[in-house]
Structures are given as structure tokens and as C-alpha cells.
Amino acid sequence: MNIKYFFTQRINLLIILISSLMMVVVLNLPFKAKPFGDITFHEEAKNLALYLKGDVGYEKVMITKAPGPVFFYTPAYLVAPSDATDNQLWVYGVVFTFITITISLLLIFKIGSSLFSKEVGLLSVLLFFIFPIHCYYSLGILAEVPAFFSLTLALYGWSKITQNAAKETGWLLLTLGIWFLILNRPNTMLLLMIGFLVIAYSFFKNKAFFRIYGKKLAFAFACIGFMGLGTLQLAKLITGEKSGDNQEGLLYYVAHQGRFQFREEPTDFRFWESDIRSDSKDYQNWGKSGQELEKTMNETQRSSTEVYREFLIKDALEHPFLFARQFFVKCFYGHMYFINSVKPEQFHLGPIQGVIGYWFIILLINSINIIIILGATLFLWKEKNRINYWLFWGVIVALLIFHGLTYMEPRYMFPARVALYIMSAVGLYRINWIQRKVNFISKFVFLK
């Protein structure tokens, strides 16, 4: 890339400048993401960095959950001093996530411009600035930002492929992007299945698509599958017997949570934590069920995996209506945002305070969110060649199916917002008055 040309492009400078300002604003909000999430990714990345520096032994190195975030934050921690505190490491991590998010926004503009128009690319970025949830998640050592970047990279690769399917660069970026997405969110492995279904559909219904992309997509998916499984097995090998936690056990634990999420309280959208919803009937029943399963394991000497799997299958078959209702409520909940770090009565944002102020902000946030979803829906409704955008809607479908069947939090859908916002920008740009506004703004952004 020509560095001088890059820094003379007004759109790039504006993205960097506005992103910086928005990060400062979000950093000073009274509500924030948990700095270290559930602490696992932070601790494991810190120990891996210290091991690579020679400061701790190999016995400290573990990768008990998704390996992607551990690999992502390790380089940032390698730069930090060996005696850095957790808070100091958090600063290194957040600077790294900010740089990554900014690069993602630059690529999102390029994706929108390449596949549609520079106005659509601009609107895609503007939607992120109107609803800066990406800044919120950048302030935590979480899986969300690396997964977000991974999908951005994959979509950028696909945009290059659609311009020139014979060029290897696009295929390499698509492969690396989806592979790293799976490492950050192993649940997105379902995307590969959707991808193969797309290939099968094109073989029978869209010969032109299959002729150009079919075989190469199949090869890319096969490579991603082998690379993903290989890396997950490597993480399992590294951990060995150092920890009792593993991906399979975590899956069943989370799926068990999901069987009680929105079960008898389909409108209780509070976060699933004891200090937030200890009075919740669903939460209490989940705890009781866990105790009963623990008792069953002790009495029968069966493994937790076997006992949990049996419960999940039996419960779904015995309560099909609840299972179906929970699925759709989870899909809805995954696209809504609520502030859980502050109680409504303690909420304050300048002059907006208290319970009324809290629900006003929640309504405002989700009104914007709903408009974005409607824009994406309009795009999919009007677009005749939806198969060309399989990766855009495919990743959303994959995440909705997985978390609708297991356990849902809005942050699990966050990586898919790359695709959602670009599709929304295309759909919204078809509305005349929005198109006029965007065209007016573009006069001041793009050199004519």
C-alpha cells in the first residue's frame, strides 16, 4: 500500500480521527464492558507471553477456551514489561484492540465501496459511529474484537474475490479470516456447513456461481476445517492435564444454561449473573438443575458430559413448545442491547438520570439498532443475487442457530455486525431521503 496515498485520503483520516474521539467518549461513560471479561483470556495470554519471555514455566501455559483471543492478546502482552500489573496489561490490550478496530473500519469502507459504491461504504462506517458498540467492546480483554476483525478480513477477501476470482490474495484473506473467526468463536464452525450448502445449491440452481467460485470455495472450506480442528487440538494438547476445563465441557455447561434462559420468564432480559438476577425463577431453577445433575454424576459415577448430554436431549424432547419459544426469544435478544453494569435507579449520563433516563437510553439505542436490522432486511428482500453475499447472511444465520439452540448473549452476535451494517447500509441507501443525505455528506468527504 502507498503510505503517502493512504494518509492523503480524506475518508481514512476521518475514520481514524472520529474513531479516536469516540473511544475517548466511550472510555468516560459511566458504564463499561468488564475490563477482563471472565478473566480466562487475559490470564492465559499473560502466561503465554511470560513463557515466551522465559519468565514462567511451561506448566503455566494453558488454552482452556477458544485459542484465538489468547493468540490475539499475547503479542500486546509481549511488548509490556514482565512485571506489568493487570491494569497495565489492560492498557496494552486496549490500545491493541483500538488499532485493530480502526483497521477494521478502514476495511469495512473498502468492502462497501468495492461491492457497492463509495457512498455505501461511507454509510456503513457512519452506522458504526451512530451506534458505537464496537468502541464499548474494545475496552475489554474479550473475544469480540478479534472475532470482529476476523470476519472483516474474510469479507474483505470475498470482496476481492468477486472482483477477480483468479487472484490468490482474496482467497488467502477469506481463508485466514474464517479460520481465525472460528478460533475466536468455535461456534461459527457451522458457517462451513452453510458454505457447503451454498455450493450444493449453486451446483443445481446457479451454474454461473458454481463455475466461478464453487470448487475454490470447497477447497477453502476444507482447508479452514482442517486448520481449525488442528489448532483446537493443538490448544487441547498444550493444556493437557493442567486444567479440568475443556471446550466440550464448556459447550454442555453453556447449553445447560440455555435450557433455562427465557424458559418461564421470556421477557426477563437481565444478564445471567447471580448479582443481577438472583431473584429470577429461571436462574434459580438452573441452579437447582445443576445440583441435581451433580448428584446424578456422584451416584452413577458417569461423566459430566454424558449426564449433561442426556439431560439436554431429554429436556428438548419433553418440552418442544418451550424449546421453540426459547429459540426465537434468544434470536430476538441477541440483537438487543441492555446496560447491565449499572442498575436503572443508579443510572446517570449527564442530565439523563434514574430509571426513566435508563429506559430512555435503552429505547434510543435499540431504536437505532432496529433501524439497522430493517436496513439489512430491506437489502436481502430486494437483492436478487443473495447467493453472492452468502458470507454476509451466512455468518448471522450460523450464530443465530447455534446460540438459539444453546445460550445467547448480545455480545455473541457482535462479530456479525460487520456483515449486518454493510447490508444495512445498502438497504438504507435505497431509501431516497437517506440517499440524499449521504450524497450530501459525501461531497465533503470525497474529493470530486
Coordinates of C-alpha atoms in Angstrom, one line a residue:
M1 CA 0.0 0.0 0.0
N2 CA 1.2 3.5 -0.8
I3 CA 1.5 5.1 2.7
K4 CA 1.5 8.6 1.4
Y5 CA -1.6 8.0 -0.6
F6 CA -3.3 6.3 2.4
F7 CA -2.7 9.3 4.6
T8 CA -3.9 11.8 2.0
Q9 CA -7.2 10.1 1.6
R10 CA -9.7 12.2 3.5
I11 CA -12.0 9.2 4.4
N12 CA -9.1 7.3 6.0
L13 CA -8.1 10.3 8.1
L14 CA -11.7 10.9 9.1
I15 CA -12.2 7.3 10.2
I16 CA -9.0 7.4 12.3
L17 CA -9.9 10.8 13.8
I18 CA -13.6 10.0 14.6
S19 CA -12.7 6.6 16.0
S20 CA -10.2 8.1 18.3
L21 CA -12.7 10.7 19.6
M22 CA -15.4 8.1 20.1
M23 CA -13.0 5.8 22.0
V24 CA -12.3 8.7 24.4
V25 CA -16.0 9.4 24.8
V26 CA -16.9 5.7 25.4
L27 CA -14.0 5.4 27.8
N28 CA -15.5 8.1 30.0
L29 CA -19.0 6.7 30.1
P30 CA -20.3 5.6 33.5
F31 CA -21.0 2.1 32.1
K32 CA -18.3 -0.1 30.5
A33 CA -17.6 -3.7 29.5
K34 CA -15.9 -5.9 32.0
P35 CA -12.2 -5.0 31.7
F36 CA -11.1 -8.6 31.7
G37 CA -14.3 -10.4 30.8
D38 CA -14.3 -13.7 32.7
I39 CA -10.5 -13.3 33.2
T40 CA -9.6 -16.5 31.3
F41 CA -8.3 -15.0 28.0
H42 CA -6.3 -12.4 30.0
E43 CA -4.7 -14.9 32.3
E44 CA -3.9 -17.3 29.6
A45 CA -2.5 -14.7 27.2
K46 CA -0.4 -13.2 30.0
N47 CA 1.1 -16.6 31.0
L48 CA 1.8 -17.4 27.3
A49 CA 3.6 -14.1 26.9
L50 CA 5.6 -14.6 30.1
Y51 CA 6.5 -18.1 29.0
L52 CA 7.8 -16.9 25.6
K53 CA 9.9 -14.3 27.5
G54 CA 11.2 -17.1 29.7
D55 CA 9.7 -15.7 32.9
V56 CA 7.4 -18.7 33.8
G57 CA 7.5 -22.4 33.2
Y58 CA 5.5 -24.4 30.6
E59 CA 3.2 -25.7 33.3
K60 CA 1.6 -22.2 33.4
V61 CA 0.7 -22.3 29.7
M62 CA -3.0 -23.3 29.1
I63 CA -5.6 -22.6 26.5
T64 CA -8.9 -23.9 28.0
K65 CA -11.4 -22.0 25.9
A66 CA -11.2 -20.5 22.4
P67 CA -7.5 -20.2 21.4
G68 CA -8.0 -17.1 19.1
P69 CA -8.2 -14.5 21.8
V70 CA -5.2 -15.9 23.6
F71 CA -3.1 -15.7 20.4
F72 CA -4.6 -12.3 19.7
Y73 CA -3.6 -10.6 23.0
T74 CA -0.3 -12.4 23.5
P75 CA 1.6 -10.0 21.1
A76 CA 0.3 -7.0 23.0
Y77 CA 1.4 -8.5 26.3
L78 CA 4.8 -9.4 24.9
V79 CA 5.5 -5.7 24.4
A80 CA 4.7 -5.0 28.0
P81 CA 7.3 -5.3 30.8
S82 CA 7.4 -8.7 32.5
D83 CA 6.5 -7.1 35.9
A84 CA 3.5 -5.2 34.5
T85 CA 0.4 -5.3 36.6
D86 CA -3.0 -6.5 35.3
N87 CA -4.2 -2.9 34.9
Q88 CA -1.1 -2.0 32.9
L89 CA -1.6 -5.0 30.7
W90 CA -5.2 -3.9 30.2
V91 CA -3.9 -0.6 28.7
Y92 CA -1.6 -2.5 26.3
G93 CA -4.5 -4.8 25.3
V94 CA -7.0 -1.9 24.8
V95 CA -4.5 0.1 22.7
F96 CA -4.1 -3.1 20.5
T97 CA -7.9 -3.6 20.2
F98 CA -8.4 0.1 19.3
I99 CA -5.8 -0.2 16.5
T100 CA -7.5 -3.4 15.3
I101 CA -11.0 -1.9 15.4
T102 CA -9.8 1.1 13.4
I103 CA -8.2 -1.1 10.8
S104 CA -11.5 -3.0 10.6
L105 CA -13.4 0.2 9.9
L106 CA -11.0 1.2 7.2
L107 CA -11.5 -2.3 5.6
I108 CA -15.3 -2.0 6.1
F109 CA -15.3 1.2 4.0
K110 CA -13.3 -0.7 1.3
I111 CA -15.7 -3.6 1.3
G112 CA -18.8 -1.4 0.9
S113 CA -17.1 0.6 -1.8
S114 CA -15.8 -2.4 -3.7
L115 CA -19.0 -4.4 -3.7
F116 CA -21.5 -1.5 -4.0
S117 CA -20.3 2.2 -4.0
K118 CA -18.2 4.6 -2.0
E119 CA -21.4 6.1 -0.7
V120 CA -22.5 2.7 0.7
G121 CA -19.0 2.3 2.2
L122 CA -19.3 5.7 3.8
L123 CA -22.8 4.9 5.2
S124 CA -21.5 1.6 6.6
V125 CA -18.9 3.4 8.6
L126 CA -21.4 6.1 9.7
L127 CA -23.7 3.4 11.1
F128 CA -20.8 2.3 13.4
F129 CA -20.3 5.9 14.5
I130 CA -24.0 6.4 15.2
F131 CA -24.1 3.2 17.3
P132 CA -20.5 2.7 18.5
I133 CA -20.9 -0.6 20.2
H134 CA -17.5 -1.6 18.7
C135 CA -15.9 1.0 21.0
Y136 CA -17.7 -0.5 24.0
Y137 CA -16.3 -4.0 23.4
S138 CA -12.9 -2.6 22.6
L139 CA -12.5 -1.7 26.3
G140 CA -12.3 -5.3 27.5
I141 CA -10.0 -8.3 27.0
L142 CA -12.7 -10.3 25.2
A143 CA -13.2 -12.5 22.2
E144 CA -15.4 -9.9 20.5
V145 CA -12.8 -7.7 18.9
P146 CA -10.6 -10.4 17.4
A147 CA -13.7 -12.2 16.1
F148 CA -14.9 -8.8 14.6
F149 CA -11.6 -8.3 12.9
S150 CA -11.6 -11.9 11.6
L151 CA -14.9 -11.6 9.8
T152 CA -13.9 -8.2 8.4
L153 CA -10.8 -9.8 7.0
A154 CA -12.9 -12.6 5.5
L155 CA -15.4 -10.2 4.0
Y156 CA -12.6 -8.1 2.5
G157 CA -11.2 -11.2 1.0
W158 CA -14.6 -12.1 -0.5
S159 CA -14.9 -8.6 -1.9
K160 CA -11.6 -9.0 -3.7
I161 CA -12.6 -12.5 -5.0
T162 CA -15.8 -11.0 -6.5
Q163 CA -13.6 -8.5 -8.4
N164 CA -11.1 -11.2 -9.6
A165 CA -11.7 -14.8 -8.6
A166 CA -8.4 -15.9 -10.2
K167 CA -6.3 -13.8 -7.9
E168 CA -4.9 -15.7 -4.9
T169 CA -4.9 -12.7 -2.4
G170 CA -8.7 -12.7 -1.9
W171 CA -8.8 -16.5 -1.3
L172 CA -6.0 -16.3 1.2
L173 CA -7.7 -13.5 3.1
L174 CA -11.0 -15.3 3.1
T175 CA -9.4 -18.5 4.3
L176 CA -7.4 -16.8 7.1
G177 CA -10.3 -14.6 8.1
I178 CA -12.8 -17.5 8.6
W179 CA -10.2 -19.7 10.2
F180 CA -9.3 -17.0 12.8
L181 CA -13.0 -16.3 13.3
I182 CA -13.5 -20.0 14.2
L183 CA -10.6 -19.8 16.6
N184 CA -12.2 -16.9 18.3
R185 CA -15.7 -18.2 18.1
P186 CA -15.6 -22.0 17.6
N187 CA -19.5 -21.9 17.3
T188 CA -19.0 -20.3 13.9
M189 CA -17.8 -23.7 12.6
L190 CA -21.5 -24.0 11.5
L191 CA -20.6 -21.4 8.8
L192 CA -18.7 -24.0 7.0
M193 CA -21.8 -26.2 6.8
I194 CA -23.8 -23.3 5.4
G195 CA -21.0 -22.7 2.9
F196 CA -21.1 -26.2 1.6
L197 CA -24.9 -25.9 1.3
V198 CA -24.4 -22.8 -0.7
I199 CA -22.1 -24.7 -3.0
A200 CA -24.6 -27.5 -3.4
Y201 CA -27.4 -25.1 -4.1
S202 CA -25.3 -23.3 -6.8
F203 CA -24.4 -26.6 -8.4
F204 CA -28.1 -27.2 -9.2
K205 CA -29.6 -23.7 -9.3
N206 CA -26.8 -21.2 -10.2
K207 CA -24.3 -22.7 -12.5
A208 CA -22.6 -19.4 -13.1
F209 CA -21.8 -19.0 -9.4
F210 CA -20.6 -22.6 -9.1
R211 CA -18.4 -22.3 -12.2
I212 CA -16.6 -19.3 -10.9
Y213 CA -16.4 -20.0 -7.1
G214 CA -17.7 -23.5 -6.4
K215 CA -14.6 -25.6 -6.4
K216 CA -12.3 -23.0 -4.9
L217 CA -14.8 -22.4 -2.1
A218 CA -15.0 -26.1 -1.4
F219 CA -11.2 -26.2 -1.2
A220 CA -11.1 -23.2 1.0
F221 CA -13.7 -24.6 3.4
A222 CA -11.8 -27.9 3.6
C223 CA -8.6 -26.1 4.4
I224 CA -10.3 -24.0 7.1
G225 CA -11.9 -27.1 8.6
F226 CA -8.6 -28.9 8.9
M227 CA -6.7 -25.8 10.1
G228 CA -9.5 -25.1 12.7
L229 CA -9.7 -28.6 14.0
G230 CA -5.9 -28.8 14.0
T231 CA -5.5 -25.6 16.0
L232 CA -8.2 -26.6 18.5
Q233 CA -6.4 -29.9 19.0
L234 CA -3.1 -28.1 19.5
A235 CA -4.7 -26.0 22.2
K236 CA -6.0 -29.1 23.8
L237 CA -2.6 -30.7 23.7
I238 CA -0.9 -27.6 25.2
T239 CA -3.3 -27.6 28.1
G240 CA -3.1 -31.4 28.7
E241 CA -4.0 -32.3 32.2
K242 CA -3.2 -28.9 33.6
S243 CA -6.8 -27.9 33.8
G244 CA -10.1 -29.7 34.2
D245 CA -11.8 -27.3 31.8
N246 CA -12.2 -28.1 28.1
Q247 CA -14.2 -27.0 25.1
E248 CA -16.6 -29.9 25.2
G249 CA -17.4 -29.5 28.9
L250 CA -17.9 -25.7 28.4
L251 CA -20.3 -26.4 25.5
Y252 CA -22.5 -28.6 27.6
Y253 CA -22.4 -26.2 30.6
V254 CA -23.5 -23.3 28.4
A255 CA -26.2 -25.4 26.7
H256 CA -27.5 -26.3 30.1
Q257 CA -27.7 -22.6 30.9
G258 CA -29.6 -22.1 27.7
R259 CA -32.2 -24.6 28.6
F260 CA -33.4 -22.3 31.4
Q261 CA -32.8 -18.9 29.7
F262 CA -36.2 -17.4 28.9
R263 CA -37.8 -20.7 29.9
E264 CA -40.5 -19.4 32.2
E265 CA -39.6 -15.7 32.1
P266 CA -39.5 -15.0 28.3
T267 CA -39.4 -11.2 28.9
D268 CA -36.6 -11.1 31.6
F269 CA -33.6 -9.7 29.6
R270 CA -31.4 -9.2 32.6
F271 CA -27.8 -10.5 32.4
W272 CA -27.3 -14.1 33.6
E273 CA -25.4 -13.4 36.8
S274 CA -26.1 -14.0 40.4
D275 CA -25.6 -10.4 41.5
I276 CA -28.1 -9.3 38.8
R277 CA -30.9 -11.8 38.7
S278 CA -30.7 -13.9 41.9
D279 CA -34.4 -13.4 42.3
S280 CA -35.1 -14.9 38.8
K281 CA -37.1 -18.1 38.7
D282 CA -35.3 -19.3 35.6
Y283 CA -31.9 -18.6 37.3
Q284 CA -32.9 -20.4 40.4
N285 CA -34.2 -23.4 38.5
W286 CA -31.0 -23.6 36.6
G287 CA -29.0 -23.7 39.9
K288 CA -31.3 -26.5 41.2
S289 CA -31.0 -28.5 38.0
G290 CA -27.2 -28.2 38.2
Q291 CA -27.2 -29.6 41.7
E292 CA -29.5 -32.5 40.6
L293 CA -27.1 -33.3 37.7
E294 CA -24.2 -33.2 40.1
K295 CA -26.0 -35.6 42.4
T296 CA -26.7 -37.9 39.5
M297 CA -23.0 -37.9 38.5
N298 CA -21.9 -38.8 42.0
E299 CA -24.5 -41.6 42.4
T300 CA -23.9 -43.2 39.0
Q301 CA -20.2 -42.4 38.5
R302 CA -21.0 -41.2 35.0
S303 CA -19.1 -38.3 33.4
S304 CA -20.5 -34.8 33.4
T305 CA -20.5 -34.9 29.6
E306 CA -22.7 -38.0 29.5
V307 CA -25.1 -36.7 32.2
Y308 CA -25.5 -33.2 30.7
R309 CA -26.0 -34.5 27.2
E310 CA -28.7 -36.9 28.3
F311 CA -30.5 -34.1 30.2
L312 CA -30.3 -31.7 27.2
I313 CA -31.8 -34.3 24.7
K314 CA -34.5 -35.4 27.1
D315 CA -35.5 -31.9 28.1
A316 CA -35.8 -30.8 24.5
L317 CA -37.9 -33.8 23.5
E318 CA -40.2 -33.4 26.6
H319 CA -40.7 -29.6 26.2
P320 CA -40.9 -28.9 22.4
F321 CA -43.0 -25.7 22.8
L322 CA -40.7 -24.2 25.4
F323 CA -37.7 -25.2 23.3
A324 CA -39.1 -23.5 20.2
R325 CA -40.2 -20.4 22.1
Q326 CA -36.8 -20.1 23.8
F327 CA -35.1 -20.3 20.4
F328 CA -37.0 -17.3 18.9
V329 CA -36.7 -15.2 22.1
K330 CA -32.9 -15.8 22.1
C331 CA -32.7 -14.8 18.5
F332 CA -34.5 -11.5 19.3
Y333 CA -32.5 -11.0 22.5
G334 CA -29.2 -11.5 20.5
H335 CA -29.9 -8.3 18.6
M336 CA -31.0 -6.1 21.5
Y337 CA -28.8 -4.2 23.9
F338 CA -29.3 -3.6 27.6
I339 CA -27.0 -1.9 30.2
N340 CA -26.3 -4.4 32.9
S341 CA -23.3 -2.9 34.6
V342 CA -25.5 -0.1 36.2
K343 CA -28.8 -0.6 37.9
P344 CA -31.6 1.6 36.5
E345 CA -32.1 3.6 39.6
Q346 CA -28.3 4.4 39.7
F347 CA -28.0 5.3 36.1
H348 CA -26.7 8.7 35.1
L349 CA -25.5 10.1 31.8
G350 CA -25.2 13.9 32.2
P351 CA -28.7 15.2 32.7
I352 CA -30.2 11.9 31.9
Q353 CA -30.6 10.0 35.2
G354 CA -32.6 7.4 37.1
V355 CA -35.0 4.8 35.9
I356 CA -36.7 7.0 33.3
G357 CA -33.3 8.1 32.0
Y358 CA -32.1 4.5 31.8
W359 CA -35.1 3.3 29.8
F360 CA -34.9 6.3 27.5
I361 CA -31.3 5.4 26.6
I362 CA -32.2 1.7 26.2
L363 CA -35.1 2.7 23.9
L364 CA -32.8 5.1 21.9
I365 CA -30.1 2.5 21.5
N366 CA -32.4 -0.2 20.4
S367 CA -34.4 2.1 18.1
I368 CA -31.2 2.7 16.2
N369 CA -30.5 -1.0 16.3
I370 CA -33.9 -1.9 14.9
I371 CA -33.4 0.6 12.0
I372 CA -30.1 -1.1 11.2
I373 CA -31.7 -4.5 11.2
L374 CA -34.6 -3.2 9.0
G375 CA -32.0 -1.8 6.5
A376 CA -30.3 -5.3 6.3
T377 CA -33.7 -6.9 5.8
L378 CA -34.6 -4.5 3.0
F379 CA -31.3 -5.4 1.3
L380 CA -32.0 -9.1 1.5
W381 CA -35.6 -8.6 0.4
K382 CA -34.6 -6.5 -2.7
E383 CA -31.4 -8.3 -3.7
K384 CA -31.9 -10.9 -6.4
N385 CA -28.4 -12.4 -6.2
R386 CA -28.4 -13.2 -2.5
I387 CA -26.0 -16.1 -3.1
N388 CA -23.3 -13.6 -3.9
Y389 CA -23.5 -12.4 -0.4
W390 CA -23.6 -15.8 1.3
L391 CA -20.9 -14.8 3.8
F392 CA -22.9 -11.7 4.9
W393 CA -26.1 -13.5 5.8
G394 CA -24.5 -16.9 6.4
V395 CA -22.5 -15.9 9.5
I396 CA -25.6 -14.3 11.0
V397 CA -27.6 -17.5 10.4
A398 CA -24.8 -19.7 11.8
L399 CA -24.6 -17.7 15.1
L400 CA -28.4 -17.4 15.5
I401 CA -28.9 -21.2 15.0
F402 CA -26.1 -22.1 17.4
H403 CA -26.9 -19.6 20.2
G404 CA -30.7 -20.0 19.7
L405 CA -30.2 -23.7 20.5
T406 CA -27.8 -23.2 23.3
Y407 CA -27.3 -19.9 25.2
M408 CA -27.5 -16.3 23.9
E409 CA -25.9 -13.0 24.9
P410 CA -25.9 -10.0 22.5
R411 CA -22.1 -9.9 22.5
Y412 CA -22.1 -13.3 20.8
M413 CA -23.7 -11.7 17.8
F414 CA -21.3 -8.7 17.8
P415 CA -18.8 -10.1 15.2
A416 CA -21.7 -10.5 12.7
R417 CA -22.3 -6.7 12.9
V418 CA -19.6 -6.2 10.3
A419 CA -21.9 -8.0 7.8
L420 CA -25.1 -6.6 9.3
Y421 CA -24.0 -3.0 9.0
I422 CA -22.8 -3.3 5.4
M423 CA -26.0 -5.0 4.3
S424 CA -28.0 -2.3 6.2
A425 CA -26.1 0.5 4.5
V426 CA -27.1 -1.0 1.1
G427 CA -30.7 -1.3 2.1
L428 CA -31.0 2.1 3.8
Y429 CA -29.2 3.8 0.8
R430 CA -32.1 2.7 -1.4
I431 CA -34.4 5.0 0.6
N432 CA -34.5 8.3 -1.2
W433 CA -34.2 10.8 1.6
I434 CA -31.3 8.8 3.2
Q435 CA -29.6 8.6 -0.1
R436 CA -29.8 12.4 -0.5
K437 CA -28.4 12.9 3.0
V438 CA -25.5 10.5 2.4
N439 CA -24.8 12.0 -1.0
F440 CA -24.7 15.5 0.6
I441 CA -22.2 14.3 3.2
S442 CA -20.1 12.5 0.6
K443 CA -19.4 15.9 -1.1
F444 CA -17.4 17.0 1.9
V445 CA -15.6 13.6 2.3
F446 CA -14.6 12.6 -1.2
L447 CA -12.6 14.8 -3.4
K448 CA -14.6 15.5 -6.6

